[in-house]
CSV table of C-alpha atoms in Angstrom, one decimal:
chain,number,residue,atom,x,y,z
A,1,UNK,CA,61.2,123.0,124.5
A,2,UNK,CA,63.4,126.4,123.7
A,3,UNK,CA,62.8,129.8,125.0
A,4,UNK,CA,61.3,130.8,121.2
A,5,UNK,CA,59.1,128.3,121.4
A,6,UNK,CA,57.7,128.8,124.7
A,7,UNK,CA,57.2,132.6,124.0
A,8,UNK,CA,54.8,131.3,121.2
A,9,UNK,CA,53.2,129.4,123.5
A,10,UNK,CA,52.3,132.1,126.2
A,11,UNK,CA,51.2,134.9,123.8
A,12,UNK,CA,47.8,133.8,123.9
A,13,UNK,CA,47.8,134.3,127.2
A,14,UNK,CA,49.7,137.0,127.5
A,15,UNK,CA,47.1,138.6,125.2
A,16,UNK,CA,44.3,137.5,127.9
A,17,UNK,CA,46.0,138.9,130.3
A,18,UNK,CA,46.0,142.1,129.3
A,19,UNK,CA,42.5,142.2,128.9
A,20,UNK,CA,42.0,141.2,132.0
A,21,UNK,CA,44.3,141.6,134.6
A,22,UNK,CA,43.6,145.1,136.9
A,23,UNK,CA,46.3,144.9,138.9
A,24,UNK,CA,49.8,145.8,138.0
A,25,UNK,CA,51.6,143.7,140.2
A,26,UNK,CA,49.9,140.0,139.4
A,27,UNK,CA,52.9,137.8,139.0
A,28,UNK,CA,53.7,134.8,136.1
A,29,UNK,CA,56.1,131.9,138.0
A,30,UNK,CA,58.0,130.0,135.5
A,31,UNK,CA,59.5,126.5,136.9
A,32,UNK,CA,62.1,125.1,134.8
A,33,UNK,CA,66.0,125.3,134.4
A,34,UNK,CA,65.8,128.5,135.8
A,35,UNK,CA,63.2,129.3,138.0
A,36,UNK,CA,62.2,133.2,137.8
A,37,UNK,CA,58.9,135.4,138.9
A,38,UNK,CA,58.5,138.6,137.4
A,39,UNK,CA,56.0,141.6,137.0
A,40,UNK,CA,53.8,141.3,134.2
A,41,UNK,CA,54.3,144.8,133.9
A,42,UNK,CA,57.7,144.2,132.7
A,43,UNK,CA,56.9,141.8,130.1
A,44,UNK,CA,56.7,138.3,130.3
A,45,UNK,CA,59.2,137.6,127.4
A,46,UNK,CA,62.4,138.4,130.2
A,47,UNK,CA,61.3,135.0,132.1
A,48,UNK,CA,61.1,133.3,129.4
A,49,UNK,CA,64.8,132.1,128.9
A,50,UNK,CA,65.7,128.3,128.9
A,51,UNK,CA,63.4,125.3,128.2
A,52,UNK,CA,60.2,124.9,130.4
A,53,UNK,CA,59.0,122.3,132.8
A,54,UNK,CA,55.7,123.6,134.1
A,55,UNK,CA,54.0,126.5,134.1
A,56,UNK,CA,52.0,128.0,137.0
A,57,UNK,CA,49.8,131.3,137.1
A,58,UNK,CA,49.6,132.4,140.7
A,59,UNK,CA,48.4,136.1,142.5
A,60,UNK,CA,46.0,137.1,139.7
A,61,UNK,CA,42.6,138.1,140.5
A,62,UNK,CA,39.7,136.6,139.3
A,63,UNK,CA,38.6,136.6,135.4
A,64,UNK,CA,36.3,138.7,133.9
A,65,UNK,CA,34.8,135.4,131.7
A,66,UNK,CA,34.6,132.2,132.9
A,67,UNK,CA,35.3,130.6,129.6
A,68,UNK,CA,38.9,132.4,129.8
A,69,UNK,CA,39.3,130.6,133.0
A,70,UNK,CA,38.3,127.0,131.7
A,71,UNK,CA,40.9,127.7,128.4
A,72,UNK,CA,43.6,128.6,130.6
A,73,UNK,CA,43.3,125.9,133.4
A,74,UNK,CA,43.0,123.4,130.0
A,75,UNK,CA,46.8,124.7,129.0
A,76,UNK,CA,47.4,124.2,131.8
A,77,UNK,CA,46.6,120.8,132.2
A,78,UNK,CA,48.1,119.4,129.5
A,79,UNK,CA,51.1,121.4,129.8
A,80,UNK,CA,51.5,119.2,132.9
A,81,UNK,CA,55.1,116.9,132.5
A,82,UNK,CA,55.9,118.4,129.3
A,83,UNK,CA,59.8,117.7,128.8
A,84,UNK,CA,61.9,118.8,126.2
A,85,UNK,CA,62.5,115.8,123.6
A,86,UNK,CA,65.8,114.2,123.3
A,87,UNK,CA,67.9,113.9,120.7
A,88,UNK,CA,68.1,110.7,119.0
A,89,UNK,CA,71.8,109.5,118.1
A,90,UNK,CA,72.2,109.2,114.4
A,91,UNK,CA,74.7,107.6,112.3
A,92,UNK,CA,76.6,109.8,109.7
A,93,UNK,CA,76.2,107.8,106.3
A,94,UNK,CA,77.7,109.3,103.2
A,95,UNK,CA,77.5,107.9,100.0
A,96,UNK,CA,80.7,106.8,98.5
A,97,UNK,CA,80.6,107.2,94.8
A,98,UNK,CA,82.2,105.1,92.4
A,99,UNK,CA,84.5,106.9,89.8
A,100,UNK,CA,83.9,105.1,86.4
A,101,UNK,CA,86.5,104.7,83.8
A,102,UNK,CA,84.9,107.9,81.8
A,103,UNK,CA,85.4,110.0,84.5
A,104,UNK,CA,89.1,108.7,85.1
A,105,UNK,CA,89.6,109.9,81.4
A,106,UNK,CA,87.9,113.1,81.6
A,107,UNK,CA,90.1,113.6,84.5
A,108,UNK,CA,93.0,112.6,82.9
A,109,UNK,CA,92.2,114.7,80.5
A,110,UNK,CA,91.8,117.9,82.0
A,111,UNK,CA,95.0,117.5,84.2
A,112,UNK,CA,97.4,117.2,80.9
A,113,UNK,CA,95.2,120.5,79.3
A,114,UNK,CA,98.4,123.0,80.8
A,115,UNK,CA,101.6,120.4,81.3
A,116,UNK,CA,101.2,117.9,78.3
A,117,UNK,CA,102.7,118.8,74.4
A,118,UNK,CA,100.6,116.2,73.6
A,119,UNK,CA,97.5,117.9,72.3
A,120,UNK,CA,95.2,114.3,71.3
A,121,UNK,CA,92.2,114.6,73.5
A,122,UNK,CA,90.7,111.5,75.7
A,123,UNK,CA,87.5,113.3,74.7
A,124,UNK,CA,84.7,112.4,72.8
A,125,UNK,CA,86.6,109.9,70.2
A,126,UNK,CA,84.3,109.4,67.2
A,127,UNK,CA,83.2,106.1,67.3
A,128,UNK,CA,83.4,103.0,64.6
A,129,UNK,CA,82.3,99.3,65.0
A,130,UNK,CA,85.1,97.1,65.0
A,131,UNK,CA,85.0,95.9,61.4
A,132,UNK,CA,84.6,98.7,60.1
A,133,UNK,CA,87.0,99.7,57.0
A,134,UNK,CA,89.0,103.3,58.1
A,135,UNK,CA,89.5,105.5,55.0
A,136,UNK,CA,90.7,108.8,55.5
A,137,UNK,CA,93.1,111.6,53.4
A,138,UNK,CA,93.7,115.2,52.9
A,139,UNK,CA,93.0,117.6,50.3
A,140,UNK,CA,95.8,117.4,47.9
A,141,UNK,CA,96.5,113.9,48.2
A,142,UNK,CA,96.6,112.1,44.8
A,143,UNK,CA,94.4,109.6,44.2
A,144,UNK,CA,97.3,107.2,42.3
A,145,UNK,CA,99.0,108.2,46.0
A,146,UNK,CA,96.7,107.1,47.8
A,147,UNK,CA,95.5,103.8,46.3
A,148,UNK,CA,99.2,102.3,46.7
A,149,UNK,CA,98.7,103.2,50.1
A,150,UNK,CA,95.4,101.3,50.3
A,151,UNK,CA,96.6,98.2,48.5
A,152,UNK,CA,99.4,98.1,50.1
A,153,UNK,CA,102.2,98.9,47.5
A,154,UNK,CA,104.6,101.0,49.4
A,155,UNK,CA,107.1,99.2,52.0
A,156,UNK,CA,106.0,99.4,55.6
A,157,UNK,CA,109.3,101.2,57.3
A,158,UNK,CA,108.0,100.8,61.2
A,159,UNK,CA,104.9,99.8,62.9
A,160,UNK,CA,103.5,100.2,65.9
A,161,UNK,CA,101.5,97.4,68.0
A,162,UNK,CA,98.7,99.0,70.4
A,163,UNK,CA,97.1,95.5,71.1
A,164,UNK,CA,96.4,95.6,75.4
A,165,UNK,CA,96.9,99.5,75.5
A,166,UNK,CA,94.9,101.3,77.4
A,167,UNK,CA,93.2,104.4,75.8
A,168,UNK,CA,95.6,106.9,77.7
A,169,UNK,CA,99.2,104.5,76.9
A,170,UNK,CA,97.5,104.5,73.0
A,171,UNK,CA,97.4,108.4,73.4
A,172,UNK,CA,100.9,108.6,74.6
A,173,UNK,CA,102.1,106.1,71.7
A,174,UNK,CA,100.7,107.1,69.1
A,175,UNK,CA,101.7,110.8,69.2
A,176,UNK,CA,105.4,109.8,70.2
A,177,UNK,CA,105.4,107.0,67.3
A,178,UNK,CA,104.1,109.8,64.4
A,179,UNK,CA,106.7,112.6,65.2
A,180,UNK,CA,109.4,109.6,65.6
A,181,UNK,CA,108.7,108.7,62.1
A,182,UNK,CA,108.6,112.4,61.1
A,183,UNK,CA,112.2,113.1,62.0
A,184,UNK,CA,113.7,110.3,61.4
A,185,UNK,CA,111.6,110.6,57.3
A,186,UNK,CA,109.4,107.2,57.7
A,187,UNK,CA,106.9,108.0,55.1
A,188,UNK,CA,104.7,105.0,55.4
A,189,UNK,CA,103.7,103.2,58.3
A,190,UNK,CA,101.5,100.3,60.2
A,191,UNK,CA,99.4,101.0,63.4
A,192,UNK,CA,98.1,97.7,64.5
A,193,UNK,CA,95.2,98.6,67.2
A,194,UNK,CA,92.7,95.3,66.7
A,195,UNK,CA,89.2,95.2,66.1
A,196,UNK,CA,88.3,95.9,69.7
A,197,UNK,CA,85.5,93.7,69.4
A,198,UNK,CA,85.7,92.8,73.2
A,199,UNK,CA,86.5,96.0,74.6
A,200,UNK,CA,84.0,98.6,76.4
A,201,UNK,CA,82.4,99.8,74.3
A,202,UNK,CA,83.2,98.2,71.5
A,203,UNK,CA,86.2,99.3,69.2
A,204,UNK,CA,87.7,101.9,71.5
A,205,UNK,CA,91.0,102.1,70.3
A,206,UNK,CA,90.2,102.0,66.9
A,207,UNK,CA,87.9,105.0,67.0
A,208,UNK,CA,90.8,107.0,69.0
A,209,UNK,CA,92.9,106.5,65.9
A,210,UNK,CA,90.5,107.4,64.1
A,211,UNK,CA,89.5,110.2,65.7
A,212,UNK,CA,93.3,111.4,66.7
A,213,UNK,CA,95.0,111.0,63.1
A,214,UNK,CA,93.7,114.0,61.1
A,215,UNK,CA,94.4,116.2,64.1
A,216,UNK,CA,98.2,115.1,63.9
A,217,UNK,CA,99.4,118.0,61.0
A,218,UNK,CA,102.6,115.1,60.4
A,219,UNK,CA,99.7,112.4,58.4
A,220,UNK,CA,98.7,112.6,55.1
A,221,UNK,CA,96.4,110.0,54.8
A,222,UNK,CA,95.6,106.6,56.7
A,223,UNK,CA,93.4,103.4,55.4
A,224,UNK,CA,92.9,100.0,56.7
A,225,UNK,CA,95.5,97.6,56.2
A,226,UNK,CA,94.8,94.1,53.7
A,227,UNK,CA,94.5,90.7,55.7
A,228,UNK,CA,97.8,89.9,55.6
A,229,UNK,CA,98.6,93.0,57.7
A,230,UNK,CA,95.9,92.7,59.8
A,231,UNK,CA,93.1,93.7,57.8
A,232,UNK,CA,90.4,96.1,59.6
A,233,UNK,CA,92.7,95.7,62.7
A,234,UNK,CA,95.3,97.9,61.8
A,235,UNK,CA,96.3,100.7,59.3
A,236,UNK,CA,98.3,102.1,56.5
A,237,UNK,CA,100.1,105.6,57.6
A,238,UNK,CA,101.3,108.4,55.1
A,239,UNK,CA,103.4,110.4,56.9
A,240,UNK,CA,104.3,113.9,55.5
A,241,UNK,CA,107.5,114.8,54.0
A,242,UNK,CA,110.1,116.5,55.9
A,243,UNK,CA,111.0,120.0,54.9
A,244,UNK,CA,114.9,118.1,53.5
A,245,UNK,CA,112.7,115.8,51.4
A,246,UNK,CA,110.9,118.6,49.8
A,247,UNK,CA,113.9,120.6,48.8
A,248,UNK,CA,115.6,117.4,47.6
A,249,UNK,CA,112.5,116.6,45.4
A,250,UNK,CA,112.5,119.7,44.3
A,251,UNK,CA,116.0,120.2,43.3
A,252,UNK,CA,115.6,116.5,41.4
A,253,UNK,CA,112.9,118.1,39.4
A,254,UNK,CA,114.5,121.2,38.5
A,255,UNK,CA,117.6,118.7,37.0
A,256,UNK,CA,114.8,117.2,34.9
A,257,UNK,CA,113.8,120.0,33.5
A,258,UNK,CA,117.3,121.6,32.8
């Protein structure tokens, strides 16, 4: 028992007391780590410093009300081998929590934000089913353009295999394969990344590509490759021009026309 608890204790009677004790000089003994007696005059609160054993009310004339007496001599009483209780010995248990592979990504993520060029997130990929046919172009594409890609008519100059990537050696790939094929003026392209059919969840890699692609400003247009190239496993790439192949173009036209 503490010294603030004890004082709580005793200002019951404390309160009795000074109702009913005449004599200045009655006397509160306190037994415990420190043993003190003081003049209740001078407050009982100064002998109240450590923990208490027993408490004992001696020199203090008689009560004015016998039911005081009894309520007092009852604290008393069962006050009687009160100890202070011990504290039990607990063990310090913490929690050790798992990091899933989400929050490996996210973390990934947000480390390459300020060091890595490459701007593809890890983030949020919109998600496909793994037989799902990708179809995807931008404005100004023409459509006589863009159906040789999707059947398949122009010759596939490099391809890239992402088969047992993980989602962040896919990331690194594919951005270093696109601006590879940029400078060195590959316009068309296979990215093989499977169906994904086994992976967790399902079709992972394929919705990163198809998520990441449009971002990259070096792709035209993409669409899912025929069987024989892999079929909803992989894709056809457009890759943009580079800035010598549209001033040869347009210097061949202008010879047309002249």
């Amino acid at each position: 028992m503490n010294a603030s608890t004890l004082v709580n204790i005793l200002r019951p009677i404390e309160d009795t007391f000074s109702s009913s004790i005449e004599k200045p000089d009655a006397s509160l003994i306190l037994y415990g780590q420190n043993s003190h007696q003081c003049n209740y005059t001078t407050g009982i609160k100064k002998a109240v410093n450590t923990a208490m054993i027993s408490v004992h009310l001696v020199s203090y004339p008689a009560m004015s009300n016998a039911t005081d007496n009894n309520d007092i001599s009852a604290f008393l009483k069962e006050m009687e081998g009160v100890n202070p209780l011990k504290k039990k010995a607990t063990a310090d248990i913490q929690k050790v929590q798992q990091i899933t592979p989400g929050q490996e990504i996210r973390k990934a993520a947000a480390e390459d934000t300020f060091t890595d060029p490459n701007f593809l997130s890890l983030l949020n990929p919109k998600m496909v089913k793994p037989h799902d046919f990708l179809v995807w172009k931008r404005d100004g594409v023409q459509e006589g353009v863009f159906k040789k890609l999707r059947l398949g008519k122009y010759d596939l100059e490099a391809r890239l295999d992402l088969h047992h990537k993980t989602a962040r050696e896919a990331r690194d790939h594919v951005f270093q394969f696109i601006n590879d094929c940029r400078e060195h003026e590959l316009r068309t392209v296979l990215i093989a990344h499977g169906r994904g059919e086994k992976s967790n969840p399902p079709a992972m890699l394929k919705s990163y590509l198809y998520t990441w692609l449009p971002q990259m400003e070096a792709v035209l247009a993409f669409h899912s490759a025929l069987k024989v190239h892999g079929g909803s496993g992989a894709l056809y790439v457009m890759i943009r021009k580079s800035e010598r192949e549209k001033l040869e173009n347009r210097e061949r036209h202008a010879k047309r026309r002249s």
